[in-house]
PDB file of C-alpha atoms in Angstrom:
ATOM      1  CA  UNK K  27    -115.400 221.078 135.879  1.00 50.00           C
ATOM      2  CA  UNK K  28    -113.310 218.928 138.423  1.00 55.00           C
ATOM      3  CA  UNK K  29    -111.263 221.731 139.536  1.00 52.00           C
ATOM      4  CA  UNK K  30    -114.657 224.062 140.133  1.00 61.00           C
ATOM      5  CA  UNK K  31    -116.075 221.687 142.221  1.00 62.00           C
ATOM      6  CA  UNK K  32    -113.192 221.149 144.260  1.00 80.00           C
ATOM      7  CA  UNK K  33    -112.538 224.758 144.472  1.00 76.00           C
ATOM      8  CA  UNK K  34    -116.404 225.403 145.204  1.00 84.00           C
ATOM      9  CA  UNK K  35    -116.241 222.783 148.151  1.00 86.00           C
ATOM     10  CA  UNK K  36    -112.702 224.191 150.196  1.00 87.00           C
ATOM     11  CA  UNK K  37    -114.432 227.379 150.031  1.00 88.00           C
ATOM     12  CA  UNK K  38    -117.537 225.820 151.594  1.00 91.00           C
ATOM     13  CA  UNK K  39    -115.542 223.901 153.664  1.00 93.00           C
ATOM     14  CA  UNK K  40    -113.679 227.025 154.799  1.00 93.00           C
ATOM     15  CA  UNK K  41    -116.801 228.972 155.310  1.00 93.00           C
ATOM     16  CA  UNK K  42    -118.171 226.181 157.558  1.00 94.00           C
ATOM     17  CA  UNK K  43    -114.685 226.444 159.567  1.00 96.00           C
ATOM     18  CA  UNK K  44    -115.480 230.228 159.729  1.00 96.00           C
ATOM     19  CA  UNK K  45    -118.638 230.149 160.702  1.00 95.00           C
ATOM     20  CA  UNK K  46    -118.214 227.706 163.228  1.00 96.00           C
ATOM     21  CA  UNK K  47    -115.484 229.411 164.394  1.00 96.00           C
ATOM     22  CA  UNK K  48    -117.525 232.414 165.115  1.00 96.00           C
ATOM     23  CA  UNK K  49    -120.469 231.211 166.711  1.00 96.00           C
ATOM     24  CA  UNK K  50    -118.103 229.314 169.252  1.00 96.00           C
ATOM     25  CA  UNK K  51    -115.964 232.642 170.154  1.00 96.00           C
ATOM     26  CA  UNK K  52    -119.295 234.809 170.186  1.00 96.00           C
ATOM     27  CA  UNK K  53    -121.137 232.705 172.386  1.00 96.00           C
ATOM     28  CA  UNK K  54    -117.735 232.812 174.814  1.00 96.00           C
ATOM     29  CA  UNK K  55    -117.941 236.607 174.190  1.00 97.00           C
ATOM     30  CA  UNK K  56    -121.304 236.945 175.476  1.00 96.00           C
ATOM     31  CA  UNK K  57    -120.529 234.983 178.353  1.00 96.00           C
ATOM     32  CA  UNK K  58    -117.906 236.507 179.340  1.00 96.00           C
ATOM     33  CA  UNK K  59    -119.628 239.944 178.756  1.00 96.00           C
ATOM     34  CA  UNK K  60    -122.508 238.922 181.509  1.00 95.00           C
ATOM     35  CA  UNK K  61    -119.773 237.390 183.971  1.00 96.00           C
ATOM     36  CA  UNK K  62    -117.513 240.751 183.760  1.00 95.00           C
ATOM     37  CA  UNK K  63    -120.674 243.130 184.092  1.00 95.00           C
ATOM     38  CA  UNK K  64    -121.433 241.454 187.243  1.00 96.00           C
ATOM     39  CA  UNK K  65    -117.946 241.844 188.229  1.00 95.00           C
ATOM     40  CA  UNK K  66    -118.081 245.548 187.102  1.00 94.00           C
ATOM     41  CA  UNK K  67    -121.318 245.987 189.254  1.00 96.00           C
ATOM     42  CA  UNK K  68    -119.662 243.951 192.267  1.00 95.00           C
ATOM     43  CA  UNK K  69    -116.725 246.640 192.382  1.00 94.00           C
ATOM     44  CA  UNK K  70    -118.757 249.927 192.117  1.00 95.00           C
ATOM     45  CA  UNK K  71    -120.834 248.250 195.204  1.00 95.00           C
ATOM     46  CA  UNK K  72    -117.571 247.489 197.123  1.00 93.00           C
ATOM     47  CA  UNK K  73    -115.837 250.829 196.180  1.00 94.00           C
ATOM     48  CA  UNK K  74    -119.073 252.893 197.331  1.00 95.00           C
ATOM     49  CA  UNK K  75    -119.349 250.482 200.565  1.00 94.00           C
ATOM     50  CA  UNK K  76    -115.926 251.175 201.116  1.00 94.00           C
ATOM     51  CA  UNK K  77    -116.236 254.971 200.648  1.00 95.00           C
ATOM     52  CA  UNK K  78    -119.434 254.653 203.165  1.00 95.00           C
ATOM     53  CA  UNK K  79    -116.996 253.051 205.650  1.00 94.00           C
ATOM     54  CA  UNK K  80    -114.512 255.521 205.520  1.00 95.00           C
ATOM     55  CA  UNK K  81    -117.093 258.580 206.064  1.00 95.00           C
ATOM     56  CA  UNK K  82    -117.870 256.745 209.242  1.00 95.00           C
ATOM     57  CA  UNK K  83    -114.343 255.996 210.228  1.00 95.00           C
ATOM     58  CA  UNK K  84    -113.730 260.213 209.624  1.00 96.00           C
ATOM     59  CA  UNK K  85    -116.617 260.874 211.722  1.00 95.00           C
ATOM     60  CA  UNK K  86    -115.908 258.886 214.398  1.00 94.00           C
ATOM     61  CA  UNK K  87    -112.511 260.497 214.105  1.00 95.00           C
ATOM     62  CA  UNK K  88    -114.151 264.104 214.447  1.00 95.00           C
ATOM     63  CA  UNK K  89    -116.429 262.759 217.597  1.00 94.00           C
ATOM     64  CA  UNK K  90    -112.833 261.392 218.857  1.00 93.00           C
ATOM     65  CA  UNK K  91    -110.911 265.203 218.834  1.00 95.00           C
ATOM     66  CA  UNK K  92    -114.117 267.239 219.715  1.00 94.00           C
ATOM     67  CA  UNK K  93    -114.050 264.667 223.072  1.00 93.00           C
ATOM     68  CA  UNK K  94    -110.404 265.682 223.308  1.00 93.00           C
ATOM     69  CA  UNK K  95    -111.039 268.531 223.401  1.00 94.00           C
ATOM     70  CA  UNK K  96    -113.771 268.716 225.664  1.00 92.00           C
ATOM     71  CA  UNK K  97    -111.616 266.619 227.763  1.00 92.00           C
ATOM     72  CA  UNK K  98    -108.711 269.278 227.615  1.00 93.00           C
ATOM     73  CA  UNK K  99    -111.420 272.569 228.559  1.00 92.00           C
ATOM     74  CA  UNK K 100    -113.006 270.363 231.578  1.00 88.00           C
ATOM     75  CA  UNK K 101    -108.865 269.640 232.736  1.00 89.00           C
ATOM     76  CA  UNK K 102    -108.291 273.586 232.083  1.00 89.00           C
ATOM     77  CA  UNK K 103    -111.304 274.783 234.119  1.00 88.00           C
ATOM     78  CA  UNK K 104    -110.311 272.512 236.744  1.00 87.00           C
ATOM     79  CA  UNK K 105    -106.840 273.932 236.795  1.00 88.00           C
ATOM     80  CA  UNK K 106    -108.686 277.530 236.430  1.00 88.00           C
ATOM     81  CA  UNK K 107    -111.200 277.098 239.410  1.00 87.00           C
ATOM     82  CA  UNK K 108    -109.837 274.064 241.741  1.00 88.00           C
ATOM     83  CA  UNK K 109    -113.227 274.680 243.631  1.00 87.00           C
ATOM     84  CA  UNK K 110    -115.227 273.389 240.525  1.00 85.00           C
ATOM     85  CA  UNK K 111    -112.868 270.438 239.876  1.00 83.00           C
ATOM     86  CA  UNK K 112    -114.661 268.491 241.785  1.00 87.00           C
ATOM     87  CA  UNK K 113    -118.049 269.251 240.087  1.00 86.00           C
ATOM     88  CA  UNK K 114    -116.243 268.565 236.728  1.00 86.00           C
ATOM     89  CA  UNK K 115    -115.101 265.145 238.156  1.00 90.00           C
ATOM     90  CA  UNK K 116    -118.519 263.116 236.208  1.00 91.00           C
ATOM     91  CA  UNK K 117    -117.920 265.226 233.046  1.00 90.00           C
ATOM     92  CA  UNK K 118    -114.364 264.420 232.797  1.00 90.00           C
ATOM     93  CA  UNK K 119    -114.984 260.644 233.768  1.00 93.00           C
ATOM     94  CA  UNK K 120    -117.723 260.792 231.132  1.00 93.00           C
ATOM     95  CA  UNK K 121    -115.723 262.134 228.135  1.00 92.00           C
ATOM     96  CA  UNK K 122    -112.761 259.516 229.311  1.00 93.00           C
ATOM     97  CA  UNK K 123    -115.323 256.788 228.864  1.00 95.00           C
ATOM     98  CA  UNK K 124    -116.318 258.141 225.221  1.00 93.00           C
ATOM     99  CA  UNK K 125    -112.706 258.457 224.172  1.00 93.00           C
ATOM    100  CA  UNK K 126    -111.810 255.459 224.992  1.00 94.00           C
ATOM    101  CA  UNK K 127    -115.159 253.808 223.231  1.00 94.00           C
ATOM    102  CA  UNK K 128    -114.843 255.920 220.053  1.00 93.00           C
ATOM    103  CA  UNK K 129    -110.921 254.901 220.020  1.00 94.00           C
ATOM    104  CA  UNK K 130    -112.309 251.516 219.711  1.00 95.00           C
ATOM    105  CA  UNK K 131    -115.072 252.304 217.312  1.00 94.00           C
ATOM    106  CA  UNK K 132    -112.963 254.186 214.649  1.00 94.00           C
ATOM    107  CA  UNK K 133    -110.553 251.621 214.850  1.00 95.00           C
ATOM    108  CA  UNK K 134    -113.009 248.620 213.828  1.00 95.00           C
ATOM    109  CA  UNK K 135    -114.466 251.302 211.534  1.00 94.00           C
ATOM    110  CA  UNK K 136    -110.836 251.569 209.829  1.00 95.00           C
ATOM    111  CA  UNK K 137    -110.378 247.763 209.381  1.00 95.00           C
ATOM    112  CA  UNK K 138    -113.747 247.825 208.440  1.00 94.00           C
ATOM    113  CA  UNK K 139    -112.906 250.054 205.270  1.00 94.00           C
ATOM    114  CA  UNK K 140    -109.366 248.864 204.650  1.00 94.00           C
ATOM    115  CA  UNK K 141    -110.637 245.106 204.267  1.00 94.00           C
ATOM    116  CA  UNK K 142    -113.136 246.678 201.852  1.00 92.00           C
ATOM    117  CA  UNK K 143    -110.753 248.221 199.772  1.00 92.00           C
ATOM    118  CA  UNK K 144    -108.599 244.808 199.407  1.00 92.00           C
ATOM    119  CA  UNK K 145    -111.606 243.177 198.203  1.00 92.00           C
ATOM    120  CA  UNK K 146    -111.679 245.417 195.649  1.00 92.00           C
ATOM    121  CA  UNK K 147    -108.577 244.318 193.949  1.00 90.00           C
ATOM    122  CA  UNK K 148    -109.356 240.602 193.006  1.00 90.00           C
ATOM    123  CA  UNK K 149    -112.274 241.737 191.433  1.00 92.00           C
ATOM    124  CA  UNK K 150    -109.864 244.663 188.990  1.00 90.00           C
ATOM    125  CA  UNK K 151    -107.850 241.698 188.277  1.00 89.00           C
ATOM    126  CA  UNK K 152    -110.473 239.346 187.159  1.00 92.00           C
ATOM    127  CA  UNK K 153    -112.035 242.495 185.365  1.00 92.00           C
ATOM    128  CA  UNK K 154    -108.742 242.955 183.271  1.00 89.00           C
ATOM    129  CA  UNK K 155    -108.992 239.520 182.432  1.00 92.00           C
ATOM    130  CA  UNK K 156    -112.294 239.820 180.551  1.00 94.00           C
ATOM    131  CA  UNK K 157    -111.060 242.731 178.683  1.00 91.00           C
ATOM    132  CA  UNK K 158    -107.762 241.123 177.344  1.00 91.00           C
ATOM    133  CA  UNK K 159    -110.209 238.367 176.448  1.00 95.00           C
ATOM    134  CA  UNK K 160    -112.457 240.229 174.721  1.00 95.00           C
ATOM    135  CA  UNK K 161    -109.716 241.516 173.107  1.00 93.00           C
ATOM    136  CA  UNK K 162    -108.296 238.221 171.773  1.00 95.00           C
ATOM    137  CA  UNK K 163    -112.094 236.835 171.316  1.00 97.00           C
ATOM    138  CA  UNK K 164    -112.671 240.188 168.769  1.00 96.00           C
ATOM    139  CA  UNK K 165    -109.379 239.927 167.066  1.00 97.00           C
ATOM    140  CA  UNK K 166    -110.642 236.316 166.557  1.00 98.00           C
ATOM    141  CA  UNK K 167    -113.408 237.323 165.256  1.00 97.00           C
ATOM    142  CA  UNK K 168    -112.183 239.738 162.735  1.00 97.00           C
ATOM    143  CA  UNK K 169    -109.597 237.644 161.011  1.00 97.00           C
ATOM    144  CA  UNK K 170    -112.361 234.940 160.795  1.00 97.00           C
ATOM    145  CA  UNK K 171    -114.084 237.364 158.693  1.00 96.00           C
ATOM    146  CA  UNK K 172    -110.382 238.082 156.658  1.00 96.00           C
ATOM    147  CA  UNK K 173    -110.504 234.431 155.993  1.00 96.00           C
ATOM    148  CA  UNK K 174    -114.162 234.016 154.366  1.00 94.00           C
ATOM    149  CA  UNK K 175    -113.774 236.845 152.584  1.00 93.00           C
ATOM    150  CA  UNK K 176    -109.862 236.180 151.156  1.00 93.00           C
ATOM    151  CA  UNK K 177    -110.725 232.248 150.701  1.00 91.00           C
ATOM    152  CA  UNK K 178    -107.342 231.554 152.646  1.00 92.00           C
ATOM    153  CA  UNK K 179    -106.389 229.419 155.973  1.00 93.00           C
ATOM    154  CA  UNK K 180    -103.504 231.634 157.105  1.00 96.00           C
ATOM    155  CA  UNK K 181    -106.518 234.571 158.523  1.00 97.00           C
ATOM    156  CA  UNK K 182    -108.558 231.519 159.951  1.00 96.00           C
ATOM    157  CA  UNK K 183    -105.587 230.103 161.599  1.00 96.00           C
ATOM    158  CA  UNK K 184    -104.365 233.634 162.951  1.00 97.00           C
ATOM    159  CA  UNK K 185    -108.142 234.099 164.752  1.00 97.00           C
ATOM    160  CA  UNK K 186    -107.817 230.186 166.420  1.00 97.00           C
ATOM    161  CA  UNK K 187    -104.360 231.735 167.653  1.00 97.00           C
ATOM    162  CA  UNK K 188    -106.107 235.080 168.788  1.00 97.00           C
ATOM    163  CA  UNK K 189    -108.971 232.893 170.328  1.00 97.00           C
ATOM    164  CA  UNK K 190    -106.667 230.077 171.761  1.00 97.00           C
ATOM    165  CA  UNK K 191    -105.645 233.650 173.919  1.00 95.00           C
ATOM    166  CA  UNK K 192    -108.929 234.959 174.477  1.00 96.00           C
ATOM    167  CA  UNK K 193    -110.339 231.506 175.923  1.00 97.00           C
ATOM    168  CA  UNK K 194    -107.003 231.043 177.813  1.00 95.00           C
ATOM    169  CA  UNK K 195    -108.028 234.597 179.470  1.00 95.00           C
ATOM    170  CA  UNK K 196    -111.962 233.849 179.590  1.00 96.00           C
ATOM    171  CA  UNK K 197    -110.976 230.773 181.785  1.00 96.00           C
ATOM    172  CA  UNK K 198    -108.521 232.852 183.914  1.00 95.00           C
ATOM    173  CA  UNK K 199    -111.217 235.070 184.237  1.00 94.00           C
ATOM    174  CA  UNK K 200    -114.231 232.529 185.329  1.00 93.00           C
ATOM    175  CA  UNK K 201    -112.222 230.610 187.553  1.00 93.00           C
ATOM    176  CA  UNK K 202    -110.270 233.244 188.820  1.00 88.00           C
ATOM    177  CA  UNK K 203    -106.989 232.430 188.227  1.00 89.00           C
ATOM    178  CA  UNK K 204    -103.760 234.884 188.568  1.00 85.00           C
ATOM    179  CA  UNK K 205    -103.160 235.404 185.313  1.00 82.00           C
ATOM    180  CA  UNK K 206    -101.773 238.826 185.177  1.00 73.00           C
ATOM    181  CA  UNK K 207     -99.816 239.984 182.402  1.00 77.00           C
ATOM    182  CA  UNK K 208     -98.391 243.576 183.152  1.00 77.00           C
ATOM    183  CA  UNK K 209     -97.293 245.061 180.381  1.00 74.00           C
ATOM    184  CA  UNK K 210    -100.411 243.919 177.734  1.00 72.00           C
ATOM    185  CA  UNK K 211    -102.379 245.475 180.823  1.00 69.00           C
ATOM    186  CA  UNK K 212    -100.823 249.128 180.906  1.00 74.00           C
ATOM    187  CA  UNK K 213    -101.461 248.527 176.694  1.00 73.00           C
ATOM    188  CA  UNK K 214    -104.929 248.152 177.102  1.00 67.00           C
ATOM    189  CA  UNK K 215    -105.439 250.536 180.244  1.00 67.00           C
TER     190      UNK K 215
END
């Protein structure tokens, strides 16, 4: 009878390890889920403000050559008819003052873009984070659930290892460290 109860209680004791075990790594699972969906929505805002920027950056490009080469007809009729070049003198001082603003323009427009797109990498990073801990949070999980149902340790101390990693890479991922691990990313990608 000895034996039963002792038996009976390292099971229970196991199960309470399990259980605990998987409340703590869901709970980090959910909030990891909430702080990577805001990163996810952060990106797609960045990527379409950055796609925004370049559309103005190519159409202050086009407004730049159509100039030129309103600046190149006005040079040719001048060249053409000497006794209009005068007459073509405010045009042609016109269109030089446009180039030289929409060289400007497009230019801040192109920075404008470019730092855009930069921004967008720190957040893929930190994104990649979450996933390789959800990974090791899941894999946590499911040898957890090997354990209770084999009665044995060695599952239950495989899913701490597996969520040692995954709360290693939920930290990385909250605090935003540069924690990048190549390889295990091209894996998962």
């Amino acid at each position: 009878m000895e034996v039963e109860i002792s038996v009976e209680a390292e099971k229970k004791r196991l199960n309470s390890w399990v259980a605990l075990t998987v409340v703590l790594l869901s709970v980090l699972m959910g909030l990891g889920k909430l702080k990577d969906d805001n990163i996810v929505q952060a990106r797609q805002l960045l990527k379409a403000d950055a796609a925004d920027a370049w559309s103005e950056y190519q159409a202050k490009k086009i407004k730049l050559h159509l100039t030129e080469a309103g600046m190149r007809q006005a040079e040719l009729l001048a060249l053409a008819n000497p006794a209009s070049a005068a007459a073509l003198k405010p045009q042609q001082e016109q269109l030089r003052h446009e180039l030289a603003r929409y060289k400007v323009e497009s230019e801040a427009l192109r920075g404008k873009a470019e730092a855009k797109e930069g921004s967008i990498e720190p957040l893929n990073a930190r994104h990649d984070l979450f996933d390789i801990s959800d990974a090791g949070l899941s894999i946590a999980v499911a040898c957890a659930a090997v354990a209770a149902l084999s009665a044995n340790l060695l599952p239950l101390f495989a899913s701490w290892g597996f969520g040692a990693l995954g709360i290693l890479f939920w930290l990385a991922g909250f605090a935003g460290w540069n924690l990048r691990i190549e390889w295990l990313i091209s894996l998962l990608g």
